[in-house]
PDB file of C-alpha atoms in Angstrom:
ATOM      1  CA  MET A 911      18.513  20.885 -58.612  1.00 40.00           C
ATOM      2  CA  PRO A 912      15.206  22.052 -57.850  1.00 39.00           C
ATOM      3  CA  GLY A 913      14.038  21.492 -53.923  1.00 38.00           C
ATOM      4  CA  ALA A 914      10.746  19.225 -54.398  1.00 38.00           C
ATOM      5  CA  ARG A 915      10.022  15.658 -53.348  1.00 39.00           C
ATOM      6  CA  ASN A 916      10.839  13.173 -56.142  1.00 43.00           C
ATOM      7  CA  ALA A 917       8.679  10.496 -57.205  1.00 40.00           C
ATOM      8  CA  ARG A 918       9.733   8.459 -54.038  1.00 39.00           C
ATOM      9  CA  GLY A 919       8.566  11.119 -51.887  1.00 39.00           C
ATOM     10  CA  ARG A 920      12.063  12.255 -50.532  1.00 38.00           C
ATOM     11  CA  LEU A 921      13.153  15.733 -49.929  1.00 36.00           C
ATOM     12  CA  ARG A 922      15.332  17.250 -52.410  1.00 41.00           C
ATOM     13  CA  GLY A 923      17.595  20.058 -52.390  1.00 43.00           C
ATOM     14  CA  ARG A 924      21.182  21.630 -53.126  1.00 45.00           C
ATOM     15  CA  MET A 925      24.698  22.016 -51.585  1.00 43.00           C
ATOM     16  CA  VAL A 926      25.668  25.529 -51.839  1.00 44.00           C
ATOM     17  CA  CYS A 927      29.669  26.417 -50.442  1.00 43.00           C
ATOM     18  CA  GLY A 928      29.165  30.079 -49.300  1.00 43.00           C
ATOM     19  CA  ALA A 929      30.889  32.275 -47.270  1.00 39.00           C
ATOM     20  CA  ARG A 930      29.854  30.914 -44.254  1.00 41.00           C
ATOM     21  CA  GLY A 931      30.275  27.324 -44.893  1.00 39.00           C
ATOM     22  CA  LEU A 932      28.181  24.848 -46.512  1.00 41.00           C
ATOM     23  CA  ARG A 933      24.474  25.701 -47.200  1.00 40.00           C
ATOM     24  CA  ILE A 934      21.917  23.257 -48.005  1.00 36.00           C
ATOM     25  CA  ASP A 935      18.713  24.464 -50.105  1.00 38.00           C
ATOM     26  CA  VAL A 936      15.809  22.168 -49.044  1.00 32.00           C
ATOM     27  CA  HIS A 937      12.207  22.871 -49.822  1.00 34.00           C
ATOM     28  CA  VAL A 938       9.800  21.212 -47.264  1.00 30.00           C
ATOM     29  CA  PRO A 939       6.515  20.652 -47.992  1.00 33.00           C
ATOM     30  CA  THR A 940       3.942  22.317 -45.621  1.00 33.00           C
ATOM     31  CA  GLY A 941       0.628  20.599 -47.331  1.00 35.00           C
ATOM     32  CA  VAL A 942      -0.599  18.749 -50.079  1.00 33.00           C
ATOM     33  CA  GLY A 943       0.637  20.376 -52.862  1.00 35.00           C
ATOM     34  CA  ILE A 944       2.487  23.008 -51.607  1.00 30.00           C
ATOM     35  CA  VAL A 945       6.009  23.869 -50.659  1.00 32.00           C
ATOM     36  CA  SER A 946       7.376  26.235 -48.725  1.00 30.00           C
ATOM     37  CA  PRO A 947      10.457  28.330 -49.624  1.00 31.00           C
ATOM     38  CA  PRO A 948      13.886  27.076 -49.173  1.00 32.00           C
ATOM     39  CA  VAL A 949      14.992  26.385 -45.676  1.00 28.00           C
ATOM     40  CA  HIS A 950      18.698  27.164 -45.266  1.00 34.00           C
ATOM     41  CA  VAL A 951      20.742  24.961 -43.050  1.00 34.00           C
ATOM     42  CA  THR A 952      24.107  25.556 -41.967  1.00 43.00           C
ATOM     43  CA  PRO A 953      26.015  22.820 -40.258  1.00 50.00           C
ATOM     44  CA  ALA A 954      29.261  24.729 -39.822  1.00 82.00           C
ATOM     45  CA  PRO A 955      31.613  21.980 -41.528  1.00 91.00           C
ATOM     46  CA  LEU A 956      34.244  24.793 -41.806  1.00 92.00           C
ATOM     47  CA  ARG A 957      34.374  25.079 -37.988  1.00 93.00           C
ATOM     48  CA  TYR A 958      34.442  21.388 -37.546  1.00 93.00           C
ATOM     49  CA  LEU A 959      37.624  21.309 -40.437  1.00 94.00           C
ATOM     50  CA  ARG A 960      39.129  24.026 -38.181  1.00 93.00           C
ATOM     51  CA  GLU A 961      38.666  22.323 -35.045  1.00 91.00           C
ATOM     52  CA  GLY A 962      40.041  19.041 -36.371  1.00 91.00           C
ATOM     53  CA  LEU A 963      43.279  20.828 -37.240  1.00 92.00           C
ATOM     54  CA  SER A 964      44.013  22.889 -34.049  1.00 89.00           C
ATOM     55  CA  GLY A 965      42.434  20.112 -31.536  1.00 74.00           C
ATOM     56  CA  PRO A 966      44.339  17.553 -30.271  1.00 75.00           C
ATOM     57  CA  GLU A 967      44.014  15.334 -32.797  1.00 74.00           C
ATOM     58  CA  GLY A 968      45.406  17.870 -35.447  1.00 80.00           C
ATOM     59  CA  CYS A 969      48.733  16.087 -35.582  1.00 84.00           C
ATOM     60  CA  LEU A 970      46.920  12.952 -36.159  1.00 85.00           C
ATOM     61  CA  ALA A 971      44.667  14.560 -39.552  1.00 88.00           C
ATOM     62  CA  LEU A 972      48.255  15.847 -40.842  1.00 90.00           C
ATOM     63  CA  ARG A 973      49.336  12.372 -41.141  1.00 89.00           C
ATOM     64  CA  TRP A 974      46.667   9.844 -40.819  1.00 90.00           C
ATOM     65  CA  TYR A 975      46.826   8.556 -44.495  1.00 93.00           C
ATOM     66  CA  ASP A 976      50.607   8.711 -44.516  1.00 92.00           C
ATOM     67  CA  ASP A 977      50.810   6.643 -41.302  1.00 88.00           C
ATOM     68  CA  ALA A 978      48.109   4.163 -42.824  1.00 90.00           C
ATOM     69  CA  ARG A 979      50.008   3.978 -46.391  1.00 93.00           C
ATOM     70  CA  GLU A 980      52.821   3.102 -44.083  1.00 91.00           C
ATOM     71  CA  GLY A 981      51.069   0.403 -41.899  1.00 90.00           C
ATOM     72  CA  CYS A 982      49.762  -1.176 -45.444  1.00 92.00           C
ATOM     73  CA  ASP A 983      53.477  -1.196 -46.892  1.00 93.00           C
ATOM     74  CA  VAL A 984      54.836  -3.270 -43.828  1.00 91.00           C
ATOM     75  CA  PHE A 985      52.056  -5.541 -44.377  1.00 92.00           C
ATOM     76  CA  ALA A 986      52.541  -5.583 -47.800  1.00 94.00           C
ATOM     77  CA  ARG A 987      56.243  -6.514 -47.610  1.00 94.00           C
ATOM     78  CA  GLU A 988      55.599  -9.169 -45.018  1.00 92.00           C
ATOM     79  CA  HIS A 989      53.668 -11.343 -47.100  1.00 93.00           C
ATOM     80  CA  GLY A 990      54.786 -10.727 -50.216  1.00 96.00           C
ATOM     81  CA  LEU A 991      51.717  -8.583 -52.053  1.00 96.00           C
ATOM     82  CA  PRO A 992      51.864  -5.519 -53.911  1.00 97.00           C
ATOM     83  CA  LEU A 993      50.407  -2.470 -51.987  1.00 96.00           C
ATOM     84  CA  ALA A 994      47.703  -1.719 -54.166  1.00 97.00           C
ATOM     85  CA  ARG A 995      46.021  -4.790 -53.512  1.00 97.00           C
ATOM     86  CA  VAL A 996      46.439  -4.453 -49.734  1.00 96.00           C
ATOM     87  CA  VAL A 997      44.986  -0.829 -49.920  1.00 96.00           C
ATOM     88  CA  THR A 998      42.059  -2.037 -51.969  1.00 97.00           C
ATOM     89  CA  VAL A 999      41.554  -5.419 -50.166  1.00 97.00           C
ATOM     90  CA  LEU A1000      41.065  -2.451 -46.980  1.00 95.00           C
ATOM     91  CA  ALA A1001      38.831  -0.325 -48.696  1.00 96.00           C
ATOM     92  CA  LEU A1002      36.528  -2.596 -49.862  1.00 96.00           C
ATOM     93  CA  CYS A1003      36.795  -4.303 -45.998  1.00 95.00           C
ATOM     94  CA  SER A1004      35.657  -0.223 -44.700  1.00 92.00           C
ATOM     95  CA  PRO A1005      32.073   0.129 -45.455  1.00 90.00           C
ATOM     96  CA  ARG A1006      29.496   0.429 -42.483  1.00 88.00           C
ATOM     97  CA  VAL A1007      32.291  -0.792 -39.863  1.00 87.00           C
ATOM     98  CA  SER A1008      35.217   1.181 -37.792  1.00 84.00           C
ATOM     99  CA  VAL A1009      38.362   1.732 -38.892  1.00 84.00           C
ATOM    100  CA  GLY A1010      39.747  -0.676 -36.947  1.00 85.00           C
ATOM    101  CA  GLN A1011      37.022  -3.668 -37.701  1.00 88.00           C
ATOM    102  CA  SER A1012      38.032  -3.043 -41.382  1.00 91.00           C
ATOM    103  CA  ALA A1013      41.762  -3.440 -40.683  1.00 90.00           C
ATOM    104  CA  VAL A1014      41.256  -6.864 -38.948  1.00 90.00           C
ATOM    105  CA  LEU A1015      38.617  -8.055 -41.718  1.00 93.00           C
ATOM    106  CA  ALA A1016      41.403  -7.179 -44.355  1.00 94.00           C
ATOM    107  CA  ARG A1017      44.230  -8.961 -42.753  1.00 92.00           C
ATOM    108  CA  SER A1018      41.938 -11.911 -42.449  1.00 93.00           C
ATOM    109  CA  VAL A1019      40.829 -11.946 -45.975  1.00 96.00           C
ATOM    110  CA  LEU A1020      44.567 -11.027 -47.452  1.00 95.00           C
ATOM    111  CA  THR A1021      45.987 -13.531 -44.838  1.00 93.00           C
ATOM    112  CA  TRP A1022      43.446 -16.757 -44.823  1.00 93.00           C
ATOM    113  CA  GLY A1023      41.597 -16.141 -47.814  1.00 95.00           C
ATOM    114  CA  LEU A1024      37.738 -14.786 -48.411  1.00 96.00           C
ATOM    115  CA  ASP A1025      36.146 -18.140 -47.666  1.00 95.00           C
ATOM    116  CA  ARG A1026      37.769 -18.035 -44.419  1.00 94.00           C
ATOM    117  CA  THR A1027      36.743 -14.461 -43.563  1.00 94.00           C
ATOM    118  CA  GLY A1028      33.280 -14.413 -41.106  1.00 93.00           C
ATOM    119  CA  GLY A1029      31.643 -11.334 -40.295  1.00 93.00           C
ATOM    120  CA  LEU A1030      31.313  -9.807 -43.892  1.00 95.00           C
ATOM    121  CA  LEU A1031      28.378  -8.304 -44.820  1.00 94.00           C
ATOM    122  CA  PRO A1032      27.154  -9.899 -48.125  1.00 95.00           C
ATOM    123  CA  CYS A1033      27.359  -6.882 -50.303  1.00 92.00           C
ATOM    124  CA  VAL A1034      31.111  -6.413 -49.208  1.00 95.00           C
ATOM    125  CA  ARG A1035      31.835  -9.975 -49.555  1.00 96.00           C
ATOM    126  CA  ALA A1036      30.358  -9.824 -53.072  1.00 95.00           C
ATOM    127  CA  SER A1037      32.847  -6.607 -53.608  1.00 95.00           C
ATOM    128  CA  LEU A1038      35.668  -8.407 -52.407  1.00 96.00           C
ATOM    129  CA  ALA A1039      35.309 -11.444 -54.373  1.00 96.00           C
ATOM    130  CA  ARG A1040      34.852  -9.693 -57.837  1.00 95.00           C
ATOM    131  CA  TYR A1041      37.780  -7.718 -56.909  1.00 96.00           C
ATOM    132  CA  LEU A1042      39.913 -10.915 -56.015  1.00 96.00           C
ATOM    133  CA  ALA A1043      38.629 -12.501 -59.510  1.00 95.00           C
ATOM    134  CA  THR A1044      38.935  -9.618 -61.728  1.00 94.00           C
ATOM    135  CA  GLY A1045      40.565  -6.803 -60.378  1.00 93.00           C
ATOM    136  CA  VAL A1046      37.777  -4.582 -60.796  1.00 92.00           C
ATOM    137  CA  VAL A1047      36.450  -2.623 -57.852  1.00 93.00           C
ATOM    138  CA  GLY A1048      32.783  -1.398 -57.831  1.00 81.00           C
ATOM    139  CA  ALA A1049      29.753  -3.179 -60.262  1.00 75.00           C
ATOM    140  CA  ARG A1050      29.541   0.146 -61.975  1.00 76.00           C
ATOM    141  CA  PRO A1051      31.117   3.616 -62.169  1.00 69.00           C
ATOM    142  CA  ASP A1052      29.107   5.532 -60.027  1.00 72.00           C
ATOM    143  CA  ARG A1053      29.239   2.857 -57.627  1.00 79.00           C
ATOM    144  CA  ALA A1054      31.871   2.340 -54.479  1.00 88.00           C
ATOM    145  CA  CYS A1055      32.750   5.883 -54.673  1.00 92.00           C
ATOM    146  CA  LYS A1056      33.942   5.926 -50.906  1.00 93.00           C
ATOM    147  CA  VAL A1057      35.678   2.777 -51.390  1.00 94.00           C
ATOM    148  CA  ARG A1058      37.760   4.391 -54.471  1.00 95.00           C
ATOM    149  CA  ALA A1059      38.124   7.457 -52.949  1.00 96.00           C
ATOM    150  CA  PHE A1060      39.573   5.702 -49.630  1.00 96.00           C
ATOM    151  CA  ALA A1061      41.865   3.396 -51.324  1.00 96.00           C
ATOM    152  CA  SER A1062      43.528   6.723 -53.535  1.00 97.00           C
ATOM    153  CA  ALA A1063      43.800   8.311 -50.440  1.00 97.00           C
ATOM    154  CA  ILE A1064      45.903   5.878 -48.607  1.00 95.00           C
ATOM    155  CA  LEU A1065      48.240   5.528 -51.757  1.00 97.00           C
ATOM    156  CA  GLY A1066      48.885   9.339 -51.728  1.00 96.00           C
ATOM    157  CA  ASP A1067      46.459  11.205 -53.744  1.00 97.00           C
ATOM    158  CA  PRO A1068      46.366  14.224 -52.300  1.00 97.00           C
ATOM    159  CA  ASP A1069      43.263  15.370 -53.948  1.00 97.00           C
ATOM    160  CA  ALA A1070      40.850  12.232 -52.513  1.00 97.00           C
ATOM    161  CA  VAL A1071      38.331  12.989 -50.942  1.00 97.00           C
ATOM    162  CA  VAL A1072      37.010  10.088 -48.228  1.00 96.00           C
ATOM    163  CA  VAL A1073      33.117  11.047 -47.530  1.00 95.00           C
ATOM    164  CA  ASP A1074      32.044   8.742 -44.868  1.00 92.00           C
ATOM    165  CA  VAL A1075      29.481   8.592 -42.286  1.00 90.00           C
ATOM    166  CA  TRP A1076      31.282  11.089 -40.227  1.00 91.00           C
ATOM    167  CA  VAL A1077      32.363  13.699 -42.673  1.00 93.00           C
ATOM    168  CA  ALA A1078      28.700  13.313 -44.642  1.00 92.00           C
ATOM    169  CA  ARG A1079      27.185  14.411 -40.877  1.00 91.00           C
ATOM    170  CA  GLY A1080      29.474  17.271 -40.712  1.00 92.00           C
ATOM    171  CA  LEU A1081      28.561  18.454 -44.323  1.00 92.00           C
ATOM    172  CA  GLY A1082      25.033  18.153 -43.324  1.00 89.00           C
ATOM    173  CA  VAL A1083      23.730  15.036 -45.751  1.00 87.00           C
ATOM    174  CA  VAL A1084      22.438  11.873 -45.572  1.00 83.00           C
ATOM    175  CA  HIS A1085      25.513   9.506 -46.313  1.00 79.00           C
ATOM    176  CA  ALA A1086      23.061   6.666 -47.588  1.00 75.00           C
ATOM    177  CA  HIS A1087      21.958   9.143 -50.438  1.00 75.00           C
ATOM    178  CA  LEU A1088      25.466   9.840 -51.762  1.00 83.00           C
ATOM    179  CA  ASP A1089      25.353   8.327 -54.991  1.00 79.00           C
ATOM    180  CA  GLY A1090      27.815   9.004 -57.762  1.00 86.00           C
ATOM    181  CA  PRO A1091      26.858  12.556 -58.600  1.00 89.00           C
ATOM    182  CA  ARG A1092      26.178  13.692 -55.039  1.00 90.00           C
ATOM    183  CA  TYR A1093      29.152  12.036 -53.672  1.00 93.00           C
ATOM    184  CA  ARG A1094      31.233  14.147 -55.910  1.00 92.00           C
ATOM    185  CA  ARG A1095      29.423  17.141 -55.020  1.00 92.00           C
ATOM    186  CA  ALA A1096      30.016  16.269 -51.464  1.00 93.00           C
ATOM    187  CA  ALA A1097      33.779  15.552 -52.248  1.00 95.00           C
ATOM    188  CA  ASP A1098      34.220  18.853 -53.968  1.00 95.00           C
ATOM    189  CA  VAL A1099      32.796  20.824 -50.818  1.00 94.00           C
ATOM    190  CA  VAL A1100      35.225  19.637 -48.702  1.00 95.00           C
ATOM    191  CA  ARG A1101      37.776  20.383 -51.164  1.00 96.00           C
ATOM    192  CA  SER A1102      37.007  23.801 -51.575  1.00 94.00           C
ATOM    193  CA  LEU A1103      36.795  24.110 -47.348  1.00 95.00           C
ATOM    194  CA  ALA A1104      40.206  22.583 -47.241  1.00 96.00           C
ATOM    195  CA  GLY A1105      41.418  25.146 -49.803  1.00 95.00           C
ATOM    196  CA  ARG A1106      40.095  28.009 -47.324  1.00 93.00           C
ATOM    197  CA  VAL A1107      42.490  26.838 -44.497  1.00 94.00           C
ATOM    198  CA  GLY A1108      45.164  26.133 -46.684  1.00 95.00           C
ATOM    199  CA  VAL A1109      45.345  22.212 -46.746  1.00 96.00           C
ATOM    200  CA  SER A1110      44.947  19.472 -49.236  1.00 97.00           C
ATOM    201  CA  PRO A1111      41.752  18.057 -49.959  1.00 97.00           C
ATOM    202  CA  LEU A1112      42.958  14.658 -48.228  1.00 97.00           C
ATOM    203  CA  VAL A1113      43.959  16.707 -45.042  1.00 96.00           C
ATOM    204  CA  GLY A1114      40.858  18.652 -44.840  1.00 96.00           C
ATOM    205  CA  GLN A1115      38.953  15.653 -45.230  1.00 96.00           C
ATOM    206  CA  ALA A1116      40.631  13.653 -42.283  1.00 94.00           C
ATOM    207  CA  ALA A1117      40.667  17.060 -40.037  1.00 94.00           C
ATOM    208  CA  LEU A1118      36.996  17.342 -40.821  1.00 94.00           C
ATOM    209  CA  TRP A1119      36.680  14.044 -39.725  1.00 92.00           C
ATOM    210  CA  TYR A1120      38.119  14.412 -35.864  1.00 91.00           C
ATOM    211  CA  GLY A1121      36.294  17.800 -36.022  1.00 92.00           C
ATOM    212  CA  VAL A1122      32.939  15.911 -36.219  1.00 91.00           C
ATOM    213  CA  ARG A1123      33.456  13.204 -34.032  1.00 89.00           C
ATOM    214  CA  ARG A1124      35.091  15.274 -31.171  1.00 88.00           C
ATOM    215  CA  ALA A1125      31.992  17.128 -31.288  1.00 88.00           C
ATOM    216  CA  ALA A1126      30.051  13.836 -30.911  1.00 87.00           C
ATOM    217  CA  GLY A1127      32.447  13.334 -27.674  1.00 85.00           C
ATOM    218  CA  HIS A1128      34.816  10.609 -29.466  1.00 79.00           C
ATOM    219  CA  VAL A1129      37.936  12.155 -28.499  1.00 71.00           C
ATOM    220  CA  GLY A1130      41.627  10.768 -28.860  1.00 60.00           C
ATOM    221  CA  GLY A1131      42.194   7.753 -31.426  1.00 58.00           C
ATOM    222  CA  VAL A1132      45.774   6.678 -33.182  1.00 53.00           C
ATOM    223  CA  SER A1133      47.047   7.801 -36.405  1.00 48.00           C
ATOM    224  CA  ARG A1134      48.462   4.484 -37.595  1.00 50.00           C
ATOM    225  CA  LEU A1135      46.019   1.988 -39.149  1.00 59.00           C
ATOM    226  CA  ARG A1136      47.907  -1.347 -37.668  1.00 62.00           C
ATOM    227  CA  ILE A1137      47.017  -3.623 -40.678  1.00 66.00           C
ATOM    228  CA  ASP A1138      50.385  -4.937 -40.006  1.00 59.00           C
ATOM    229  CA  ALA A1139      50.219  -5.485 -36.375  1.00 59.00           C
ATOM    230  CA  PRO A1140      50.183  -9.300 -35.129  1.00 51.00           C
ATOM    231  CA  ALA A1141      46.984  -8.821 -33.544  1.00 43.00           C
ATOM    232  CA  LEU A1142      44.394  -6.106 -33.255  1.00 40.00           C
ATOM    233  CA  VAL A1143      42.319  -4.888 -30.299  1.00 35.00           C
ATOM    234  CA  GLN A1144      39.283  -3.215 -31.555  1.00 35.00           C
ATOM    235  CA  GLY A1145      39.113  -0.357 -29.329  1.00 34.00           C
ATOM    236  CA  ASP A1146      42.477   0.933 -30.363  1.00 36.00           C
ATOM    237  CA  LEU A1147      41.184   2.034 -33.242  1.00 36.00           C
ATOM    238  CA  PHE A1148      38.413   4.337 -34.793  1.00 35.00           C
TER     239      PHE A1148
END
């Protein structure tokens, strides 16, 4: 991808995974009609990933999605619902909120119904309504990439990579700009990094998530996504 501004004036660049981790090549304009050589930004995502595996949260990263699936399975069996439905609703509730908040919202939607659930963003409510009516996630194949990946990860796909705000920060990319192709490239970078440390992409993404959050001063947390709990305390989960 050429490093220049597009028609909307945004910087464009490319992501390259090299021996020292991820490199983002960006062309930065230095004047009207003049573009400087590429600027190489190295946010050291490999270091974040390794710290997420070896730090206090290492055991949590290894089991986060397994524990989340167990919690969803308990809830599904208690309410007579298919596990895939519970997981998908949870994933659809996840954009722009914490994990704990998404669990609270999903529990309300599945227990009381969409109409009786407050606190949902309009776009999230629309996505939930579409899924509950048709079983379809995302209006187009290139949309809802993170939601689909989150659901696949909880359901046990070892190749699933969830690129949320924290993972995007670790990769040095802007989460809001991750459309379908850019999301897939970012996910492939995480897969490459995970391969370098000998873990699955699923575990690698969880470790990167913990490592980036730890670098930002957020330490600790629990591994089980307690959608199965009778009551949820928002501060208990990230």
